[in-house]
Coordinates of C-alpha atoms in Angstrom, one line a residue:
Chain A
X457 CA 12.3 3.8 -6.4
X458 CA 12.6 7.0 -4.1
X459 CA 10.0 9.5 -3.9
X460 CA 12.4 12.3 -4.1
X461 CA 14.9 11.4 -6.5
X462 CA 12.2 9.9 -8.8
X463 CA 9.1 12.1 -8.8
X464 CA 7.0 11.2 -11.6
X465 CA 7.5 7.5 -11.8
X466 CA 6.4 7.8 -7.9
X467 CA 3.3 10.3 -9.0
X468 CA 2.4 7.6 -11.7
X469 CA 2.7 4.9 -9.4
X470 CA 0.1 6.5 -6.8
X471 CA -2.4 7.5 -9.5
X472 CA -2.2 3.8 -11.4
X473 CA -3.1 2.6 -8.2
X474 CA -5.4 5.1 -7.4
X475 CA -7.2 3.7 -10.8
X476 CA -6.6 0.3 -9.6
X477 CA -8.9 0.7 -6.2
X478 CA -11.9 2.7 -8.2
X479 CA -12.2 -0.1 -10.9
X480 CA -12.1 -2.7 -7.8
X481 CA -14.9 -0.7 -6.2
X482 CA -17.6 -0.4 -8.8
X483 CA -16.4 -3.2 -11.5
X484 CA -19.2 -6.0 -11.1
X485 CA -21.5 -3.0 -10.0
X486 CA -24.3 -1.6 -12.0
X487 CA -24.9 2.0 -10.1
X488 CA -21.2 2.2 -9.3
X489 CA -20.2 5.8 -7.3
X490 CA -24.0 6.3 -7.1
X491 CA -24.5 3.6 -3.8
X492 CA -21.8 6.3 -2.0
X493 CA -24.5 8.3 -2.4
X494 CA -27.5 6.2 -0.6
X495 CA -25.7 6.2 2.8
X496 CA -25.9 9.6 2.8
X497 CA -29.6 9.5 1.9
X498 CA -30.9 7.2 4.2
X499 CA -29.0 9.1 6.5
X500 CA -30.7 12.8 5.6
X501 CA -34.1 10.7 5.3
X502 CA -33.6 9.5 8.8
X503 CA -32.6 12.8 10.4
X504 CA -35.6 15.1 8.3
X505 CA -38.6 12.5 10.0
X506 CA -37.3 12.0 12.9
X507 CA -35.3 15.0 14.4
X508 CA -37.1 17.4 11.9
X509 CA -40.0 18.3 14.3
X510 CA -37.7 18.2 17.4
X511 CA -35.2 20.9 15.2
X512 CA -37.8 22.8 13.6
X513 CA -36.1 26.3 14.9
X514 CA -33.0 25.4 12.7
X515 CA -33.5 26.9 9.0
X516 CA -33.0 24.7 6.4
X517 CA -32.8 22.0 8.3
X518 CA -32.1 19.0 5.4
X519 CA -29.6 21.5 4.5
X520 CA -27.9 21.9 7.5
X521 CA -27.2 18.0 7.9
X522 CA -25.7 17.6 4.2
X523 CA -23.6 20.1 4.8
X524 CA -22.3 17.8 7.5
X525 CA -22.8 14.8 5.7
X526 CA -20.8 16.1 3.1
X527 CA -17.7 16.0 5.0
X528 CA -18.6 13.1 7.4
X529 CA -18.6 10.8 3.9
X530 CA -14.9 12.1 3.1
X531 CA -13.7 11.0 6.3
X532 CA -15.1 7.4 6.3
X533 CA -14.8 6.8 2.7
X534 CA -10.9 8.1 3.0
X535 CA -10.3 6.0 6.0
X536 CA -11.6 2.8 5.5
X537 CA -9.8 2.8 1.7
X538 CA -6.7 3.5 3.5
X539 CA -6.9 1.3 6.6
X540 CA -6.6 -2.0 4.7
X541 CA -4.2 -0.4 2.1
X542 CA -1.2 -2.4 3.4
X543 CA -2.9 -5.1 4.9
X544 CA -4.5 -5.9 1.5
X545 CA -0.9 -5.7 -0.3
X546 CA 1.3 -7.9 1.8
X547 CA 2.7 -9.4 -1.5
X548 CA 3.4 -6.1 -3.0
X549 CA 5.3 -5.5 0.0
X550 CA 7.3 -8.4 0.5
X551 CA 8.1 -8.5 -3.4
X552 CA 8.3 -5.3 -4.7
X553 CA 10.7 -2.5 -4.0
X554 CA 8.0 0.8 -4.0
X555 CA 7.6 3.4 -1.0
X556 CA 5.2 2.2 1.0
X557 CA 3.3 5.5 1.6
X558 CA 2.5 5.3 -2.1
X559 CA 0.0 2.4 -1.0
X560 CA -2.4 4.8 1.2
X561 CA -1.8 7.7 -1.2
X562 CA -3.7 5.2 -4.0
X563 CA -6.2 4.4 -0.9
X564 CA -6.6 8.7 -0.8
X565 CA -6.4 9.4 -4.7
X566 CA -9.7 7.2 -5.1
X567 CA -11.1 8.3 -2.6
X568 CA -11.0 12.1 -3.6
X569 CA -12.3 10.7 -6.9
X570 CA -15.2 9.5 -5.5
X571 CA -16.3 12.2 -3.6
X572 CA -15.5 14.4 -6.7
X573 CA -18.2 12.6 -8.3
X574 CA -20.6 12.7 -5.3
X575 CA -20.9 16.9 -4.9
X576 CA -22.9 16.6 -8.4
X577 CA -25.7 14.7 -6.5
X578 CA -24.5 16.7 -3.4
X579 CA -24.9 19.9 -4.8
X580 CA -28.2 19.1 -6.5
X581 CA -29.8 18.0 -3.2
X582 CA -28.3 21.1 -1.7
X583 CA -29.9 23.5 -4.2
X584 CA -33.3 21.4 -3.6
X585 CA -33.0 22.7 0.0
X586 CA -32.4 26.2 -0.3
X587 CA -28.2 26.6 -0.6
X588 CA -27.4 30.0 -1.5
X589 CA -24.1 30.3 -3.3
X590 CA -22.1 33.4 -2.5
X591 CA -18.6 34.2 -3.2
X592 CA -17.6 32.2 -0.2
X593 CA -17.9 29.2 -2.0
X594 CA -14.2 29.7 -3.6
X595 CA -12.8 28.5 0.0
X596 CA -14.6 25.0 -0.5
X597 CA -11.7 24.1 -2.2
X598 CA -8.8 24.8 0.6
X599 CA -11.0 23.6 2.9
X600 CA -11.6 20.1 1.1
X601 CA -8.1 19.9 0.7
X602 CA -7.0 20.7 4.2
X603 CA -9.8 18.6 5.4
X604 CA -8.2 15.7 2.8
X605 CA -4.7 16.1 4.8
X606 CA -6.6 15.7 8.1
X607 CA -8.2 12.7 7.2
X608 CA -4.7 11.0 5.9
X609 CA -2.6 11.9 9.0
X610 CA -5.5 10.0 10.8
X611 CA -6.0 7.3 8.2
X612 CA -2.0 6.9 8.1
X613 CA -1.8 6.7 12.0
X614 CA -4.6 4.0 12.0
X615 CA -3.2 2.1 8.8
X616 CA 0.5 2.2 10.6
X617 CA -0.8 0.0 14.2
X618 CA -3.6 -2.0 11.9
X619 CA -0.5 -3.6 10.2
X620 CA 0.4 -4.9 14.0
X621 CA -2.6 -5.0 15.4
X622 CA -5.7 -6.0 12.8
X623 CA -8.0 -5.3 15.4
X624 CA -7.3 -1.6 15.1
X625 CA -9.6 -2.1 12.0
X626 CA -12.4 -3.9 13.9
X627 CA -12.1 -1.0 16.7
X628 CA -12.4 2.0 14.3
X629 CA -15.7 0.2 12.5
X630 CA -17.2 0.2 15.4
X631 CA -16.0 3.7 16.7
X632 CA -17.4 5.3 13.6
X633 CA -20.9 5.5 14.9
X634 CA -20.1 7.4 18.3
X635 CA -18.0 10.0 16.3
X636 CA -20.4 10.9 14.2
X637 CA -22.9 11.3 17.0
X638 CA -20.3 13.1 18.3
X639 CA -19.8 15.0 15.8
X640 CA -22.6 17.9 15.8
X641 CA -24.1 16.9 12.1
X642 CA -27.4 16.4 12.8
X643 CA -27.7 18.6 15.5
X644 CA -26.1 22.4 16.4
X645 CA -23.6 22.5 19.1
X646 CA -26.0 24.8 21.4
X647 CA -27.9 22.0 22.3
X648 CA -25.2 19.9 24.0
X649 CA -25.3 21.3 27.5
X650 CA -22.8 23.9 28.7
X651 CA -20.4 21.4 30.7
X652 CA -19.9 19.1 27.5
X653 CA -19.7 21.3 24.9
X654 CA -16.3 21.1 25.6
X655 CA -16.3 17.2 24.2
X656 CA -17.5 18.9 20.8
X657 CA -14.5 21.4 21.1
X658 CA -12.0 18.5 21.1
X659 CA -14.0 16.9 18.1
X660 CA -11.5 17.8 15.2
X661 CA -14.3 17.2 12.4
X662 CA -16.3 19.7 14.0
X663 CA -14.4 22.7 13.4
X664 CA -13.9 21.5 9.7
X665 CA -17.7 20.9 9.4
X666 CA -18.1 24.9 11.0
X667 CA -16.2 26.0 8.4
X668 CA -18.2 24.6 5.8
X669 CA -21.4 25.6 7.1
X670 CA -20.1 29.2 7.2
X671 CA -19.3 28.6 3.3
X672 CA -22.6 27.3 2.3
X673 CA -25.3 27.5 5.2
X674 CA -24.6 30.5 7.1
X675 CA -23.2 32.6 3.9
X676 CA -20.7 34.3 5.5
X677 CA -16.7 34.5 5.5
X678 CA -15.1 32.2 8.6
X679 CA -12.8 34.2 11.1
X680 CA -9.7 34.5 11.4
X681 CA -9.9 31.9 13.9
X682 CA -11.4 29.5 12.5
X683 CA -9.0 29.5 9.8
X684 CA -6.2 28.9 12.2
X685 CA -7.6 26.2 14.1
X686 CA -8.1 24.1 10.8
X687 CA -5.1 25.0 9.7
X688 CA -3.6 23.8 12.4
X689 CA -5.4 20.5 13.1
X690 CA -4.3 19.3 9.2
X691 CA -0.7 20.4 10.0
X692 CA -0.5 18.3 13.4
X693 CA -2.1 15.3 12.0
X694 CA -0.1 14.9 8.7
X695 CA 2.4 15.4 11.2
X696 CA 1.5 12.6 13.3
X697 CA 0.6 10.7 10.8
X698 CA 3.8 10.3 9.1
X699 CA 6.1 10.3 12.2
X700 CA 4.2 6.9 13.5
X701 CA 3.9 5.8 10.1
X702 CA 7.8 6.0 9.1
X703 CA 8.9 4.8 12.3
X704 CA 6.9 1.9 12.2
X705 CA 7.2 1.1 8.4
X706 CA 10.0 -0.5 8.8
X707 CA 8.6 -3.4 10.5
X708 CA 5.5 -4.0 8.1
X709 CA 7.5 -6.8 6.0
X710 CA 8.3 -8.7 9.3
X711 CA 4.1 -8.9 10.0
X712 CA 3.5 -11.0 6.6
Chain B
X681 CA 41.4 -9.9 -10.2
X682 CA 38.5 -7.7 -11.4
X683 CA 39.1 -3.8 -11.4
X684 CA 36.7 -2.4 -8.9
X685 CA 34.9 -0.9 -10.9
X686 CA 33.3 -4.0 -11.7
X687 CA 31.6 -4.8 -8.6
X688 CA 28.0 -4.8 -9.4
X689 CA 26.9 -5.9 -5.5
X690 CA 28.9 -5.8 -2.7
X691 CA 27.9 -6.5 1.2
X692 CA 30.4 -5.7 4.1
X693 CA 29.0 -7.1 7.5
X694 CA 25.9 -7.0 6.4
X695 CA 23.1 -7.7 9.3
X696 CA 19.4 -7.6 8.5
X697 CA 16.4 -8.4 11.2
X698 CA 12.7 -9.0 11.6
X699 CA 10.8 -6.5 14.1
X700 CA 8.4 -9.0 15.6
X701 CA 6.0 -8.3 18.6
X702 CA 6.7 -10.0 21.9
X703 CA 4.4 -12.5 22.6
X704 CA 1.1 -11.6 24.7
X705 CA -1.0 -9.7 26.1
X706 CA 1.3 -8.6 28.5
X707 CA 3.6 -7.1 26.0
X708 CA 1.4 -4.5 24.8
X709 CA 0.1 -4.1 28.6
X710 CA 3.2 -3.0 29.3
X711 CA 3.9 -1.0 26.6
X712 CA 0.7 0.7 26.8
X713 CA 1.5 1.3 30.5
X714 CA 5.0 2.8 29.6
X715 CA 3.6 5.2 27.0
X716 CA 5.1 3.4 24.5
X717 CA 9.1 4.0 25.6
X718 CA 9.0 0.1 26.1
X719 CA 9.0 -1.3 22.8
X720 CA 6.6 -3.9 22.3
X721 CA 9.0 -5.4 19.5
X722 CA 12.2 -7.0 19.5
X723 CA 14.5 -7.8 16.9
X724 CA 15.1 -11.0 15.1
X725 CA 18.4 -11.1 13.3
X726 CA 18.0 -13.1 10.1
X727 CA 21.3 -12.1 8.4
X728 CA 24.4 -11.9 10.6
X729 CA 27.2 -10.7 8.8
X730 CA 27.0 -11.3 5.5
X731 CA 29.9 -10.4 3.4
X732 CA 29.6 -10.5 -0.8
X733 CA 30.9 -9.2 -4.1
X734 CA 29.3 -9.9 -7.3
X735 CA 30.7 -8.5 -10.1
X736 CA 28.8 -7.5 -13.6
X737 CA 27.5 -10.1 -15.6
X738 CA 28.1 -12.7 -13.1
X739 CA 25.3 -15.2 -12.5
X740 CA 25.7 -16.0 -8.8
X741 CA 23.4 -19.3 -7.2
X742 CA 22.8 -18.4 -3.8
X743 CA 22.4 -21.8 -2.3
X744 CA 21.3 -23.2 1.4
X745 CA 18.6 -25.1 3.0
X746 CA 15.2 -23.6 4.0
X747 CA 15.1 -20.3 6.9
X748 CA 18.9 -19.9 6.1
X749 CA 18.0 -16.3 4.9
X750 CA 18.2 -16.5 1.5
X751 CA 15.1 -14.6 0.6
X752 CA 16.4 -11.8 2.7
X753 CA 19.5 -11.4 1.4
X754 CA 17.6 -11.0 -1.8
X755 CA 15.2 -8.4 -0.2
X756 CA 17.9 -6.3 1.1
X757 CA 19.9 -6.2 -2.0
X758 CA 16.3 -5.6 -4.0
X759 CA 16.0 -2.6 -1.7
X760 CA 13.0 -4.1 -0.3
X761 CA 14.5 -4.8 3.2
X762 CA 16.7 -2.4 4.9
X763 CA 19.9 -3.4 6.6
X764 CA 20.1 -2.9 10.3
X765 CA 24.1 -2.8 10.0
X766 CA 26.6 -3.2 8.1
X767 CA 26.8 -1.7 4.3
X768 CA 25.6 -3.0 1.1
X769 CA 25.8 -1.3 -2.1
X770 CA 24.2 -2.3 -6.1
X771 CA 24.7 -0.4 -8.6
X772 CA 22.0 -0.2 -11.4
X773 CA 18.4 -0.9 -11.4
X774 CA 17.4 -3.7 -9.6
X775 CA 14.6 -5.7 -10.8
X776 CA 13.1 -8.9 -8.4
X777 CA 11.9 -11.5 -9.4
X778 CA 10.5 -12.6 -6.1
X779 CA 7.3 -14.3 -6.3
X780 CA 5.2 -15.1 -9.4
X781 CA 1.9 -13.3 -9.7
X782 CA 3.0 -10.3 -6.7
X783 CA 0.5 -7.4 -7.3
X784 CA -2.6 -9.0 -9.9
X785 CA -6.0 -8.2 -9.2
X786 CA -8.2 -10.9 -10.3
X787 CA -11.3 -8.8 -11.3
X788 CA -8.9 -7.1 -13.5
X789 CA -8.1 -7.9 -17.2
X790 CA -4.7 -9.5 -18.2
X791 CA -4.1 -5.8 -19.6
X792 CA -5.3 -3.8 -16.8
X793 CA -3.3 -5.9 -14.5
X794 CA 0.0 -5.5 -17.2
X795 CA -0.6 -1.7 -16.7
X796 CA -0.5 -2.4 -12.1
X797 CA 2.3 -4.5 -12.1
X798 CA 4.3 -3.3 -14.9
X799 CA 4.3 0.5 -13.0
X800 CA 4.5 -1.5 -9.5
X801 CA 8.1 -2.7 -11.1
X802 CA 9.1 0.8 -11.8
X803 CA 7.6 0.9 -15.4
X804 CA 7.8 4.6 -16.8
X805 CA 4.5 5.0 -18.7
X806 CA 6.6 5.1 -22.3
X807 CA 8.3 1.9 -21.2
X808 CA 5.2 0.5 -20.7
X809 CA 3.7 1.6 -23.9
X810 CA 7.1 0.2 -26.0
X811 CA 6.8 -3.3 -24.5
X812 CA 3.5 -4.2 -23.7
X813 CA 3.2 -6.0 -26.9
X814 CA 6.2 -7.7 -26.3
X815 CA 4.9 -8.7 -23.3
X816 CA 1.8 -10.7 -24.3
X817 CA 3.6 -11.9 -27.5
X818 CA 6.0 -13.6 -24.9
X819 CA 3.1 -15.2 -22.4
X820 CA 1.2 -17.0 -25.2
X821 CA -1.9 -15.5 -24.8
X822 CA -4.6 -14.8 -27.0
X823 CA -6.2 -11.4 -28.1
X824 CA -9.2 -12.5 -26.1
X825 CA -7.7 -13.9 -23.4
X826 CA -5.6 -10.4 -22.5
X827 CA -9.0 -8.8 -22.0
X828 CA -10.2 -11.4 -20.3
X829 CA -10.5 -11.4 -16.4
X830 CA -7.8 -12.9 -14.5
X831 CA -10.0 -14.8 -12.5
X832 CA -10.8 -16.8 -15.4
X833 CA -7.1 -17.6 -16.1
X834 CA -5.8 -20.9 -15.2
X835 CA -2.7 -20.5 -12.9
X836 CA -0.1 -21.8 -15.7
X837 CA -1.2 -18.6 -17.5
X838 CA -1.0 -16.4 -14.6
X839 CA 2.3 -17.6 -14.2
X840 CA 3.0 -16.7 -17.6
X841 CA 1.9 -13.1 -17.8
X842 CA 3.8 -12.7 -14.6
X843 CA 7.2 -13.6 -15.8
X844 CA 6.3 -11.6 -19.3
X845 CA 6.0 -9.0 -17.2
X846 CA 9.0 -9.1 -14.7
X847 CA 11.6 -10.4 -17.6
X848 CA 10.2 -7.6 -20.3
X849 CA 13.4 -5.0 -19.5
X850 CA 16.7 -6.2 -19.5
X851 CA 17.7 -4.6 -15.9
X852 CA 21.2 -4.2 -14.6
X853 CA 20.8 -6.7 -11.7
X854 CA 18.0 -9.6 -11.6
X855 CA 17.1 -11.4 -8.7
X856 CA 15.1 -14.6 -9.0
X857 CA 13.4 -16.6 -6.1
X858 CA 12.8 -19.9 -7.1
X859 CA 10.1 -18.1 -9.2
X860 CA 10.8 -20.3 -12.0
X861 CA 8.8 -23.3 -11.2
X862 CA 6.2 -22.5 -12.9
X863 CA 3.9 -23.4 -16.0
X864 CA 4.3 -26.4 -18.4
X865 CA 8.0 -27.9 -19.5
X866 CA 7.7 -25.4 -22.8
X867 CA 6.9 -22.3 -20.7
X868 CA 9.9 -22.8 -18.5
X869 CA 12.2 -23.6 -21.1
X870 CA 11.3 -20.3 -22.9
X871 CA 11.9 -18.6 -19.2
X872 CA 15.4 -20.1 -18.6
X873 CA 16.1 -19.2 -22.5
X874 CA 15.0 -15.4 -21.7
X875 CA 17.4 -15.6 -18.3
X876 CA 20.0 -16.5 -20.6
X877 CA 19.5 -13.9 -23.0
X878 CA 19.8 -11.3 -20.0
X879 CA 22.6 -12.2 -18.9
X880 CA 24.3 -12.6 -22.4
X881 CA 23.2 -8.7 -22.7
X882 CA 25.4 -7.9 -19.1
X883 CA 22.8 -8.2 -17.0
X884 CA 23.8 -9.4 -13.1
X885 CA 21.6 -12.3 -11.6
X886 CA 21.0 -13.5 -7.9
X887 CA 19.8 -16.5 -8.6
X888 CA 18.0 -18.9 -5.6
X889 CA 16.9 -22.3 -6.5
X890 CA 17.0 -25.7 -5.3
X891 CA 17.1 -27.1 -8.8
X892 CA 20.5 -27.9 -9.2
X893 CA 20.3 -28.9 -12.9
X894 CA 18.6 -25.6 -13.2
X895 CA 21.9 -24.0 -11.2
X896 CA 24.5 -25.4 -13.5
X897 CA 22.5 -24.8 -16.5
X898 CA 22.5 -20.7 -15.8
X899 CA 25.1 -20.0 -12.6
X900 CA 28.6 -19.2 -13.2
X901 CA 29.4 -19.5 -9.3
X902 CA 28.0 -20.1 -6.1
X903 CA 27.3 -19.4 -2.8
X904 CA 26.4 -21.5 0.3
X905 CA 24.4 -19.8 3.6
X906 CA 23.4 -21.0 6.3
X907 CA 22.4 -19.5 9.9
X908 CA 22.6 -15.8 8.6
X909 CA 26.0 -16.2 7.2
X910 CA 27.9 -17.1 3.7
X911 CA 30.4 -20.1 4.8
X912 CA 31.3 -21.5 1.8
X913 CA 31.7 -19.8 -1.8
X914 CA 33.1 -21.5 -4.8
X915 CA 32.4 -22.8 -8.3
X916 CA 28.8 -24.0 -9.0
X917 CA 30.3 -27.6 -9.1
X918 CA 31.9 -27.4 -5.9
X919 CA 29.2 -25.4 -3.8
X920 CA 26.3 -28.2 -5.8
X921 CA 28.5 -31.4 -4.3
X922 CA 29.0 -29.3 -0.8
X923 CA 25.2 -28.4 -0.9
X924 CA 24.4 -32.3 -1.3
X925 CA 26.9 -33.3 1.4
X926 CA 25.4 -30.9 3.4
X927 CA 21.8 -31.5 2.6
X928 CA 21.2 -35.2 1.9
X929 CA 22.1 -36.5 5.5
X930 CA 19.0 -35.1 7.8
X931 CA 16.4 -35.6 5.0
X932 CA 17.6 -39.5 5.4
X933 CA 17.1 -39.3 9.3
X934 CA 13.6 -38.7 8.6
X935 CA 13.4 -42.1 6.9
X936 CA 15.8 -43.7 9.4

């Protein structure tokens, strides 16, 4: 099967599988999609007692971090579903002729799924905390999606080496942590000292997270700028992402 | 001599390798060092010139001990492995038959998992649709047992909805890899029947096996590999006695 010469048998394959990962995730589970919902929670919990006080000049301050959190659960979710996707299918590739990219596109359909389902809880706890909704809420939706392409050029990079290399998989567990601290979610940039800030400039999940804040925190249409620079990040990494993971496809039947 | 038209499969110098990682740390030291113009892979040639025409409707046994590179001459001409050199075209759609079972998710239901591997084959959802009954009429199980979780199968019946699955179209070419030893004496009876009834409808079959009543009973010729290469083709008599000849001797060594 070719993706090109046989578009809607590949489309079908990538949503049946798609399917295939949500019913894995929340089959023997009673509160299904809703326990994507508690990290998030414990997180905003954590945050409100114990950097509340310490922020108490930033406005809407449980607000402020969802609006990060929000994003920050897109990323992780997306990449660890995708990480595994070929690593978990070494059968399907050994024994089945499909494309193989149609493996982390299942890993992304559910994943966009899930967090479909998580702005109804989102959004509630948002309108708890003060969001205003303003016209500028109708660029939520390029910015999830160019956000979406961000996180698959990443997830595709990091899926490509983990099929050589499993501790690639270990690594980014444990990496998650210091980008999100990283990552200015719980906190506003101006507080990282002068000579850093530069560290948050390179974060690429910062400038999506901006955006969004302009959308729902701040009220107010992003720049021009800021459009280009997120523009720009999604094209380079889906770029990436499939260079390294075509070139090195070729090898993942060798690994298993 | 058959017009050429006829040719179903045909190889010319056909070469295909593994990519496999040098060995060591050093390897990916170096690499690392280089900025990845060293290649921390090198090349494994596991077919090394393989020349073959199969025409259609033939049922060709491709014979040889373990490691010879049977498998991947099956994987290439499946499309699942691509050649390094050398050309190799088929004709048709190409279904394999490569290992039993490729693709199930055990939490899911024998019909949830019919719905996976049936579009994992290349399935069109209307094809799907017209033969799933066919398909569980075929593996013998019960109402209750399709919706049953396939954990709770025994592996006879996984084996069973497996090859319902993989034999429910009659493809153009059909490649089977020793996939047949499965189930109870009635279940692979009614496979090898099924086989036959493909081919009797102009299907072309790959056939590997180290069965050789199985070989005579279904092959109408024969090839012998070994070391990457075809070196001896014939009738399924003659390649069955060479195949003995050639087999028999070191497996007495081990007794002698």
């Amino acid at each position: 099967m070719s993706v090109f010469k046989d578009p809607s048998r590949f489309t079908r394959l990538v949503v049946v599988l798609g399917i295939k990962n949500l019913k894995l995730k929340y089959k023997n589970s009673i509160f299904g999609f809703l326990w994507g919902m508690f990290n998030p929670i414990i997180y905003l919990v954590i945050f409100s007692f114990v950097f509340g006080n310490m922020f108490s000049e930033i406005d809407r301050y449980p607000l402020y971090v969802l609006s990060g959190l929000l994003l920050w659960t897109l990323f992780t979710t997306t990449s660890v579903q995708i990480i595994e996707s070929i690593t978990r299918n070494t059968g399907v590739i050994k024994s089945v002729s499909i494309p193989n990219i149609a493996l982390p596109l299942g890993g992304l359909y559910s994943s966009i799924v899930s967090f479909l389902l998580m702005l109804i809880p989102f959004s509630v706890m948002m309108a708890i905390f003060g969001m205003r909704i303003g016209w500028e809420i109708l660029l939520f939706v390029p910015l999830v999606v160019l956000f979406s392409i961000f996180t698959f050029g990443v997830s595709l990079i990091l899926t490509a080496f983990n099929v050589y290399f499993r501790d690639v998989q270990i690594a980014w567990a444990s990496f998650m942590p210091a980008i999100f601290y990283a990552t200015p979610i719980a906190y506003t940039p101006e507080i990282i000292p002068e000579k850093f800030r530069i560290i948050i400039q390179l974060n690429p999940i910062h400038h999506y997270v901006s955006f969004l804040r302009d959308l729902i925190y701040y009220n107010r249409m992003p720049d021009a700028f800021s459009w280009l620079v997120v523009v720009a990040i999604s094209v380079v990494s889906m770029w990436a992402g499939m260079t390294i993971f075509n070139k090195l496809k070729g090898g993942f039947i060798s690994q298993f | 001599m058959a017009a050429e038209s006829d040719i179903v499969i045909e190889a010319r110098d056909l070469h295909v390798s593994f990519t496999v990682q040098k060995q060591g740390i050093k390897s990916i030291k170096s690499f690392l060092l280089s900025m990845g113009f060293q290649s921390p892979f090198e090349k494994k040639p596991v077919l090394k010139g393989v020349n073959l025409k199969v025409k259609k409707g033939e049922c060709l046994a491709v014979m040889g001990r373990n490691g010879c590179g049977k498998s991947t001459l099956l994987r290439a001409v499946a499309g699942i492995m691509t050649p390094t050199s050398g050309s190799l075209e088929v004709k048709g759609r190409v279904a394999p038959l490569m290992t039993l079972g490729v693709g199930f998710e055990m939490e899911l239901t024998g019909r949830e998992n019919i719905e996976l591997v049936g579009t994992l084959m290349g399935f069109t959802k209307d094809q799907l649709q017209d033969s799933i009954n066919n398909i569980i009429l075929f593996s013998e199980l019960t109402d209750a047992e399709i919706d049953m979780q396939m954990k709770r199968y025994s592996s006879g019946m996984i084996s069973r909805l497996a090859f319902s699955i993989a034999a429910a179209n009659t493809p153009d070419v059909l490649i089977v890899d020793e996939a047949l030893a499965v189930g109870d004496l009635g279940f692979r009876e009614k496979c090898a029947e099924r086989i036959k009834q493909i081919k009797s409808e102009g299907t072309t079959i790959m056939y590997v096996s180290h069965h050789l009543d199985e070989i005579k009973n279904i092959c109408t010729r024969a090839i012998f590999m070994e070391e990457g290469v075809v070196t001896a083709e014939g009738s399924v008599d003659e390649i069955c006695e060479y195949y003995t000849h050639h087999v028999k001797p070191t497996s007495t060594e081990l007794h002698g």
